[in-house]
Short mmCIF file of C-alpha atoms and ligand atoms in Angstrom, two decimals:
data_model
loop_
_atom_site.label_atom_id
_atom_site.label_comp_id
_atom_site.label_asym_id
_atom_site.label_seq_id
_atom_site.Cartn_x
_atom_site.Cartn_y
_atom_site.Cartn_z
CA MET A 1413 19.71 24.81 25.64
CA THR A 1414 17.90 27.97 25.11
CA GLU A 1415 14.39 27.90 24.86
CA LEU A 1416 12.01 28.27 21.30
CA ASP A 1417 9.11 30.57 21.01
CA ARG A 1418 6.43 29.10 19.34
CA GLY A 1419 4.65 32.20 18.38
CA SER A 1420 1.16 33.18 19.25
CA ASP A 1421 -1.26 33.09 16.23
CA VAL A 1422 -1.40 36.84 16.35
CA LEU A 1423 0.49 39.26 17.87
CA VAL A 1424 -1.36 42.49 18.41
CA VAL A 1425 0.29 45.97 19.33
CA ALA A 1426 -2.20 48.44 20.15
CA ARG A 1427 -3.37 50.25 23.15
CA ALA A 1428 -6.33 50.21 25.51
CA GLY A 1429 -9.55 51.27 23.29
CA GLU A 1430 -11.39 50.51 20.39
CA THR A 1431 -9.49 49.76 17.96
CA GLN A 1432 -7.78 47.21 20.32
CA ASP A 1433 -11.11 46.41 21.16
CA ALA A 1434 -12.13 45.60 17.77
CA ILE A 1435 -9.33 43.60 16.71
CA LEU A 1436 -9.36 41.64 20.51
CA SER A 1437 -13.05 40.37 19.65
CA ALA A 1438 -12.45 39.41 16.08
CA VAL A 1439 -9.45 37.33 17.34
CA ALA A 1440 -12.12 36.00 20.30
CA ALA A 1441 -14.41 34.74 17.49
CA GLN A 1442 -11.66 33.03 15.54
CA GLU A 1443 -11.31 30.84 18.82
CA LEU A 1444 -7.12 32.33 18.06
CA ASP A 1445 -4.71 33.07 20.78
CA ALA A 1446 -3.58 36.63 20.70
CA GLU A 1447 -0.47 37.91 22.34
CA VAL A 1448 -1.53 41.72 23.39
CA LEU A 1449 1.10 44.38 23.45
CA THR A 1450 0.19 48.17 24.91
CA ASP A 1451 4.44 49.16 24.10
CA PRO A 1452 5.67 49.07 20.74
CA ASP A 1453 9.25 48.49 22.37
CA ARG A 1454 8.43 44.65 23.83
CA VAL A 1455 7.36 43.40 19.88
CA ALA A 1456 11.08 42.44 19.00
CA GLY A 1457 10.65 38.94 20.52
CA SER A 1458 7.54 38.08 18.78
CA TRP A 1459 7.82 39.88 15.87
CA ARG A 1460 9.03 37.21 13.48
CA SER A 1461 7.53 34.47 15.32
CA ALA A 1462 3.74 35.45 15.46
CA GLY A 1463 0.79 33.76 12.99
CA THR A 1464 -0.31 37.70 11.94
CA VAL A 1465 0.90 41.46 13.11
CA LEU A 1466 -2.35 43.18 13.69
CA VAL A 1467 -0.57 46.88 14.63
CA ALA A 1468 -2.69 50.09 15.70
CA ASP A 1469 -2.66 52.82 13.72
CA ASP A 1470 -1.47 55.65 16.65
CA LEU A 1471 1.55 53.00 17.24
CA ALA A 1472 2.57 52.37 13.88
CA GLU A 1473 5.25 55.87 13.86
CA GLN A 1474 6.77 53.83 17.04
CA LEU A 1475 6.83 50.73 15.51
CA VAL A 1476 8.18 52.27 12.16
CA GLY A 1477 11.03 53.39 14.37
CA LEU A 1478 12.50 50.06 15.27
CA ALA A 1479 13.13 49.67 12.16
CA LEU A 1480 12.09 45.95 12.45
CA PRO A 1481 12.62 43.06 9.77
CA HIS A 1482 10.30 42.35 6.67
CA ARG A 1483 7.90 40.16 7.66
CA GLU A 1484 4.47 39.39 5.80
CA GLY A 1485 0.89 39.06 7.12
CA VAL A 1486 1.27 42.57 8.86
CA PHE A 1487 -1.77 44.65 9.19
CA LEU A 1488 -2.23 48.16 10.42
CA VAL A 1489 -6.07 48.61 12.16
CA GLY A 1490 -7.65 52.06 12.75
CA THR A 1491 -10.29 54.88 12.05
CA ASP A 1492 -7.82 57.41 10.98
CA VAL A 1493 -7.50 57.46 7.45
CA ALA A 1494 -4.36 59.12 7.15
CA ARG A 1495 -2.22 57.59 9.47
CA LEU A 1496 -3.21 54.29 8.03
CA SER A 1497 -1.80 55.49 4.34
CA ALA A 1498 1.09 57.00 5.85
CA TRP A 1499 2.55 54.01 7.96
CA SER A 1500 1.03 51.12 5.68
CA ALA A 1501 4.22 51.61 3.18
CA PRO A 1502 7.15 51.97 5.77
CA LEU A 1503 5.73 48.73 8.01
CA ALA A 1504 4.95 47.16 4.36
CA ALA A 1505 1.36 46.52 6.06
CA GLN A 1506 -2.09 46.07 4.20
CA VAL A 1507 -4.47 49.05 5.72
CA ILE A 1508 -7.89 47.55 7.30
CA ALA A 1509 -9.70 50.53 8.08
CA LEU A 1510 -12.38 50.63 10.66
CA PRO A 1511 -15.44 50.28 11.25
CA GLN A 1512 -16.45 49.28 7.78
CA GLY A 1513 -13.36 46.75 6.96
CA GLY A 1514 -14.53 44.85 10.55
CA ALA A 1515 -15.24 41.83 7.96
CA TRP A 1516 -12.30 41.51 6.63
CA LEU A 1517 -10.51 41.79 9.82
CA GLY A 1518 -11.91 38.62 10.56
CA SER A 1519 -11.37 36.83 6.86
CA VAL A 1520 -7.65 37.62 7.18
CA LEU A 1521 -7.55 36.07 11.17
CA ALA A 1522 -9.10 33.64 9.98
CA ASP A 1523 -6.81 33.15 6.69
CA GLY A 1524 -4.01 33.28 9.07
CA ALA A 1525 -5.47 30.21 11.15
CA SER A 1526 -5.90 28.38 8.29
CA ARG A 1527 -2.06 28.27 8.04
CA VAL A 1528 -1.60 27.98 11.63
CA ARG A 1529 -3.59 24.46 11.44
CA ALA A 1530 -1.93 22.60 9.51
CA PRO A 1531 -1.98 18.98 9.60
CA VAL A 1532 0.46 16.18 11.33
CA VAL A 1533 1.10 13.45 10.59
CA ALA A 1534 3.34 11.11 11.25
CA VAL A 1535 4.50 7.54 9.97
CA VAL A 1536 6.02 4.96 11.65
CA GLY A 1537 7.18 1.07 10.72
CA GLY A 1538 5.12 -1.40 11.99
CA SER A 1539 8.28 -3.92 11.60
CA GLY A 1540 12.31 -2.63 10.95
CA GLY A 1541 12.65 -1.91 6.51
CA VAL A 1542 9.34 -1.86 5.88
CA GLY A 1543 8.94 1.46 3.85
CA ALA A 1544 7.78 4.02 6.51
CA SER A 1545 10.53 6.77 5.72
CA THR A 1546 9.58 5.96 2.05
CA LEU A 1547 6.09 6.90 2.38
CA ALA A 1548 6.33 10.18 4.96
CA ALA A 1549 8.88 11.26 2.06
CA ALA A 1550 6.95 10.40 -0.98
CA LEU A 1551 3.60 11.64 1.05
CA ALA A 1552 5.37 14.97 1.75
CA GLN A 1553 6.58 15.28 -1.59
CA LEU A 1554 2.83 15.08 -3.46
CA ALA A 1555 1.79 17.39 -0.94
CA GLY A 1556 4.76 19.55 -1.87
CA GLU A 1557 3.31 19.63 -5.18
CA ARG A 1558 0.57 21.69 -4.06
CA SER A 1559 0.07 24.83 -2.95
CA GLY A 1560 0.90 25.93 0.60
CA GLY A 1561 3.72 22.84 0.21
CA ALA A 1562 4.82 20.61 2.58
CA ALA A 1563 7.82 20.11 5.16
CA LEU A 1564 8.94 16.77 6.16
CA VAL A 1565 10.85 15.98 9.56
CA ASP A 1566 13.69 13.29 9.97
CA VAL A 1567 13.22 12.60 14.45
CA ASP A 1568 14.52 9.25 13.09
CA PRO A 1569 18.51 9.24 14.73
CA LEU A 1570 19.52 5.84 13.53
CA GLY A 1571 17.05 6.24 10.33
CA GLY A 1572 19.79 7.23 7.65
CA GLY A 1573 18.83 10.64 6.91
CA ILE A 1574 15.51 11.91 5.19
CA ASP A 1575 18.14 14.51 2.94
CA LEU A 1576 19.80 11.22 1.02
CA LEU A 1577 15.96 9.81 0.28
CA LEU A 1578 15.55 12.78 -1.32
CA GLY A 1579 18.21 13.01 -3.07
CA ALA A 1580 19.33 16.42 -0.67
CA GLU A 1581 22.28 15.74 1.02
CA GLN A 1582 24.60 18.15 -1.03
CA VAL A 1583 21.04 20.71 -0.94
CA ASP A 1584 22.32 23.43 1.85
CA GLY A 1585 20.40 24.66 4.96
CA TRP A 1586 19.55 24.19 8.37
CA ARG A 1587 19.78 21.05 9.72
CA TRP A 1588 19.16 19.31 13.31
CA PRO A 1589 22.05 20.76 15.02
CA ARG A 1590 21.35 24.43 14.39
CA LEU A 1591 17.93 24.15 15.03
CA SER A 1592 18.01 22.24 18.77
CA SER A 1593 20.51 25.04 19.41
CA ALA A 1594 18.39 28.34 17.65
CA ASP A 1595 17.13 30.48 19.62
CA GLY A 1596 14.04 32.58 20.05
CA GLN A 1597 12.08 33.39 17.09
CA LEU A 1598 11.04 30.79 14.53
CA GLY A 1599 8.83 31.98 12.52
CA ASP A 1600 9.06 31.20 8.68
CA LEU A 1601 11.38 28.63 8.31
CA ARG A 1602 11.33 27.88 4.52
CA ARG A 1603 14.29 30.27 3.65
CA HIS A 1604 16.37 28.47 6.00
CA LEU A 1605 16.13 24.45 4.90
CA PRO A 1606 17.24 22.13 2.22
CA VAL A 1607 14.02 22.81 0.07
CA VAL A 1608 13.42 19.46 -2.58
CA ASP A 1609 10.18 19.31 -5.02
CA GLY A 1610 8.71 21.87 -2.43
CA VAL A 1611 9.88 19.58 0.45
CA SER A 1612 11.11 21.83 3.22
CA MET A 1613 13.29 19.13 5.54
CA VAL A 1614 14.29 19.15 8.65
CA ALA A 1615 17.05 16.54 8.57
CA MET A 1616 19.51 14.59 10.57
CA ALA A 1617 23.55 15.99 9.95
CA ARG A 1618 26.35 13.27 9.74
CA GLY A 1619 28.45 13.58 12.50
CA PRO A 1620 28.62 13.48 16.48
CA ALA A 1621 24.74 11.88 17.63
CA LEU A 1622 22.36 14.25 18.66
CA ASP A 1623 20.37 13.88 21.78
CA LEU A 1624 17.12 15.03 20.09
CA ALA A 1625 14.97 16.76 23.16
CA ARG A 1626 11.01 17.29 22.83
CA GLU A 1627 11.05 21.18 23.73
CA PRO A 1628 12.74 22.16 20.27
CA LEU A 1629 10.51 19.37 18.18
CA ALA A 1630 7.55 20.69 19.97
CA ALA A 1631 8.06 24.45 18.50
CA ILE A 1632 9.53 23.59 15.23
CA VAL A 1633 6.32 21.61 14.05
CA GLY A 1634 4.59 24.42 15.50
CA ALA A 1635 6.00 26.86 13.17
CA LEU A 1636 6.34 24.79 10.07
CA ARG A 1637 2.68 24.15 10.65
CA ALA A 1638 1.84 27.73 10.28
CA TRP A 1639 3.93 27.91 6.60
CA HIS A 1640 3.06 24.71 4.76
CA SER A 1641 -0.07 22.80 4.09
CA LEU A 1642 1.29 19.44 5.72
CA VAL A 1643 3.92 18.04 8.43
CA VAL A 1644 5.34 15.06 8.20
CA LEU A 1645 7.29 13.44 11.12
CA ASP A 1646 9.24 10.28 10.61
CA PRO A 1647 10.25 9.19 14.37
CA GLY A 1648 11.41 6.06 13.37
CA ARG A 1649 10.80 3.06 15.60
CA SER A 1650 12.54 3.87 18.88
CA ALA A 1651 10.83 5.32 22.05
CA VAL A 1652 13.20 8.33 22.51
CA PRO A 1653 11.57 11.06 23.99
CA ALA A 1654 11.55 13.82 20.60
CA ALA A 1655 9.93 10.33 19.13
CA ARG A 1656 7.46 9.91 21.62
CA GLU A 1657 7.08 13.63 21.00
CA ALA A 1658 6.34 13.62 17.33
CA LEU A 1659 3.79 11.11 17.74
CA ARG A 1660 2.07 13.06 20.36
CA LEU A 1661 2.33 16.24 18.01
CA ALA A 1662 0.43 13.91 15.03
CA ALA A 1663 -2.76 14.18 14.58
CA ARG A 1664 -2.41 11.41 12.44
CA GLN A 1665 -0.55 8.01 13.40
CA LEU A 1666 0.36 5.91 9.80
CA LEU A 1667 1.35 2.84 10.86
CA VAL A 1668 3.21 1.04 7.63
CA VAL A 1669 2.62 -3.09 8.08
CA GLY A 1670 4.69 -5.55 6.55
CA PRO A 1671 3.53 -8.61 4.16
CA GLY A 1672 1.54 -11.71 5.91
CA VAL A 1673 1.40 -12.83 9.49
CA ARG A 1674 4.47 -11.85 10.41
CA GLY A 1675 4.31 -8.33 9.30
CA ALA A 1676 0.55 -7.81 11.29
CA ALA A 1677 2.41 -9.73 14.57
CA ALA A 1678 4.84 -7.17 14.46
CA ALA A 1679 2.69 -4.09 13.85
CA ARG A 1680 0.26 -5.26 16.99
CA GLN A 1681 3.57 -5.22 19.33
CA THR A 1682 4.98 -1.50 18.02
CA VAL A 1683 1.24 -0.56 18.42
CA VAL A 1684 1.50 -1.68 21.93
CA ALA A 1685 5.14 -0.70 22.83
CA LEU A 1686 4.69 2.75 20.89
CA GLY A 1687 1.41 3.16 22.92
CA LEU A 1688 -0.13 4.15 19.00
CA ASP A 1689 -3.52 4.51 20.13
CA ARG A 1690 -4.60 6.79 16.99
CA ALA A 1691 -2.65 4.58 14.79
CA GLU A 1692 -4.29 4.09 10.93
CA LEU A 1693 -2.47 1.26 9.05
CA VAL A 1694 -1.09 1.21 5.48
CA VAL A 1695 -0.88 -2.43 4.62
CA ARG A 1696 2.16 -3.36 2.46
CA SER A 1697 -0.01 -5.32 -0.10
CA SER A 1698 1.43 -8.65 -1.46
CA ARG A 1699 0.16 -11.09 -3.66
CA GLY A 1700 -1.14 -14.25 -1.61
CA GLY A 1701 -1.09 -11.65 1.57
CA LEU A 1702 -3.32 -10.93 4.56
CA PRO A 1703 -7.08 -9.76 3.89
CA ALA A 1704 -6.80 -5.90 4.96
CA ASP A 1705 -9.91 -7.03 7.82
CA LEU A 1706 -8.15 -10.04 9.18
CA VAL A 1707 -5.17 -7.35 9.56
CA ALA A 1708 -6.86 -4.65 10.91
CA ASP A 1709 -8.16 -7.86 13.44
CA VAL A 1710 -5.02 -8.96 14.11
CA VAL A 1711 -3.42 -5.77 15.17
CA GLY A 1712 -6.25 -4.27 16.41
CA ARG A 1713 -6.49 -0.83 14.22
CA PRO A 1714 -8.42 0.07 11.38
CA VAL A 1715 -6.74 0.10 8.21
CA LEU A 1716 -6.59 3.18 5.77
CA ALA A 1717 -5.20 2.35 2.70
CA THR A 1718 -2.75 -0.50 0.89
CA LEU A 1719 0.49 0.10 -0.63
CA PRO A 1720 1.63 -1.68 -3.48
CA GLU A 1721 5.19 -3.46 -3.70
CA GLU A 1722 7.21 -1.32 -6.27
CA ALA A 1723 10.62 -2.95 -7.00
CA ARG A 1724 12.18 0.78 -8.17
CA LEU A 1725 11.90 2.14 -4.86
CA VAL A 1726 14.82 0.23 -4.02
CA ASP A 1727 17.13 1.45 -6.89
CA ALA A 1728 15.29 5.43 -6.46
CA ALA A 1729 16.49 5.57 -2.96
CA GLU A 1730 20.05 4.37 -3.52
CA ARG A 1731 20.48 6.83 -6.54
CA GLY A 1732 18.72 9.96 -4.26
CA GLU A 1733 15.93 9.92 -6.03
CA PRO A 1734 12.78 11.14 -4.62
CA PRO A 1735 10.59 8.46 -4.21
CA ALA A 1736 7.56 9.99 -5.47
CA ARG A 1737 9.78 10.53 -8.89
CA GLY A 1738 11.27 6.94 -8.93
CA ALA A 1739 8.37 5.42 -8.07
CA ARG A 1740 6.01 3.82 -11.01
CA ARG A 1741 3.02 5.17 -11.30
CA ARG A 1742 0.60 2.44 -9.00
CA TYR A 1743 2.26 3.61 -5.94
CA ARG A 1744 2.26 7.37 -6.57
CA ARG A 1745 -1.16 7.00 -7.51
CA ALA A 1746 -1.67 4.67 -3.96
CA VAL A 1747 0.24 7.53 -1.86
CA ALA A 1748 -2.29 10.51 -3.48
CA ASN A 1749 -5.32 8.40 -2.81
CA LEU A 1750 -3.94 8.69 1.05
CA LEU A 1751 -3.07 12.05 1.31
CA GLY A 1752 -6.28 12.51 -0.09
CA GLU A 1753 -8.17 11.04 2.69
CA LEU A 1754 -5.93 13.34 5.10
CA VAL A 1755 -5.93 16.32 3.89
CA GLY A 1756 -8.69 15.80 1.41
CA ALA A 1757 -8.58 16.20 -2.42
CA GLU A 1758 -7.31 19.08 -4.08
CA VAL A 1759 -9.41 21.43 -5.33
CA HIS A 1760 -8.84 22.70 -9.19
CA PRO A 1761 -10.34 25.87 -9.56
N1 ATP B 1114 6.16 -0.05 -1.10
C1 ATP B 1114 7.49 -0.64 -1.76
N2 ATP B 1114 8.13 -1.37 -1.80
C2 ATP B 1114 8.90 -2.29 -2.25
N3 ATP B 1114 9.96 -1.87 -1.72
C3 ATP B 1114 9.58 -0.71 -0.40
C4 ATP B 1114 8.79 0.07 -0.65
N4 ATP B 1114 8.79 1.06 0.32
C5 ATP B 1114 10.15 1.07 0.77
N5 ATP B 1114 10.89 0.45 -0.41
C6 ATP B 1114 12.08 -0.19 -0.06
O1 ATP B 1114 12.38 -0.72 1.60
C7 ATP B 1114 13.70 -0.50 1.59
C8 ATP B 1114 13.60 0.38 3.17
O2 ATP B 1114 12.98 1.45 2.85
P1 ATP B 1114 12.62 2.24 3.95
O3 ATP B 1114 13.72 3.23 4.60
O4 ATP B 1114 11.55 3.63 3.68
O5 ATP B 1114 12.06 1.45 5.26
P2 ATP B 1114 11.94 2.37 7.05
O6 ATP B 1114 10.47 1.66 7.79
O7 ATP B 1114 11.74 3.73 7.25
O8 ATP B 1114 12.98 1.55 7.74
P3 ATP B 1114 13.63 1.91 9.05
O9 ATP B 1114 12.90 0.74 9.96
O10 ATP B 1114 15.07 1.42 8.74
O11 ATP B 1114 13.42 3.10 9.50
C9 ATP B 1114 14.19 0.57 1.13
O12 ATP B 1114 15.01 0.26 0.45
C10 ATP B 1114 12.66 1.48 -0.40
O13 ATP B 1114 13.16 1.73 -0.98
MG1 MG B 1115 13.26 5.10 8.49
#
């Protein structure tokens, strides 16, 4: 398989000199990682995968000559006002004139960095069929309604397909087989992936079993983080390498606990078997079920949220109606609160 390029935060195209120094000190101040190229002829490989591209004014003409594909997030930086204005349009770049634009350079980089850092959440079932994929999809859907959009990645080859859950099996777009053999720059995947309700999906394809490797997953998640406000992973309950990688990549591991003593006991075993040392529990509440603190004691992990029973979800899943649309408000509200715990409440300007 060809190696996928995850892309650095910032691509700097600048010869050694004052402009390069100004750019690199701004990059260092934001604690970003930069790829520095002094020769524009070598830019093609990283052009689309970098989060932000900064081009020094004296290399702009040469770069335009390469006729690179259009991309967002390109800035032309330097002190030569004539060059800056001449090459900004052909590069579709915004201009940062130095030294007066130094502060803006910093905020442009901070902006790019905030895109790069979209949180990654994995949702795992504490037992089989407990609603982990449904919750993963509902979280992504509610996050997708916010600005920035969300991504949902199916990492469970035996799970039946996340696209079915969202009614997207007929929606065109790249699925796993295409992505696991993609070469080079991933960049912005949004226009290639099936999208429903603001959720970009990396779904399984129906057909021959796919041997999911961990490397493309890391690259795909890296790229998705740059272009969405939340990335949700559905690793299933197996310990295949890609699922383990999904758990490693996730800053937050949510474990959905089934009702009753058996639900909690199974969740405990799942924590041990999959090494879920960061798991936070989402407890399916049921009448006469265990109190949250007892569930936390049995499983040995803290409870983050409870999730109500929602019989309508079963029908919704059969019809391919996305869960946050098919469920009643009570379930939606619980998922919205959980999303708030994960990424903060939405700020209305
Ligand atoms: N809160 C809920 N209340 C009632 N039914 C639910 C709830 N959440 C999910 N379900 C239903 O439970 C079934 C299994 O859901 P889902 O596929 O999301 O579980 P899973 O944990 O991902 O299963 P698997 O172990 O196969 O991956 C579906 O029919 C779904 O609609
Ligand atoms: Mg599932």
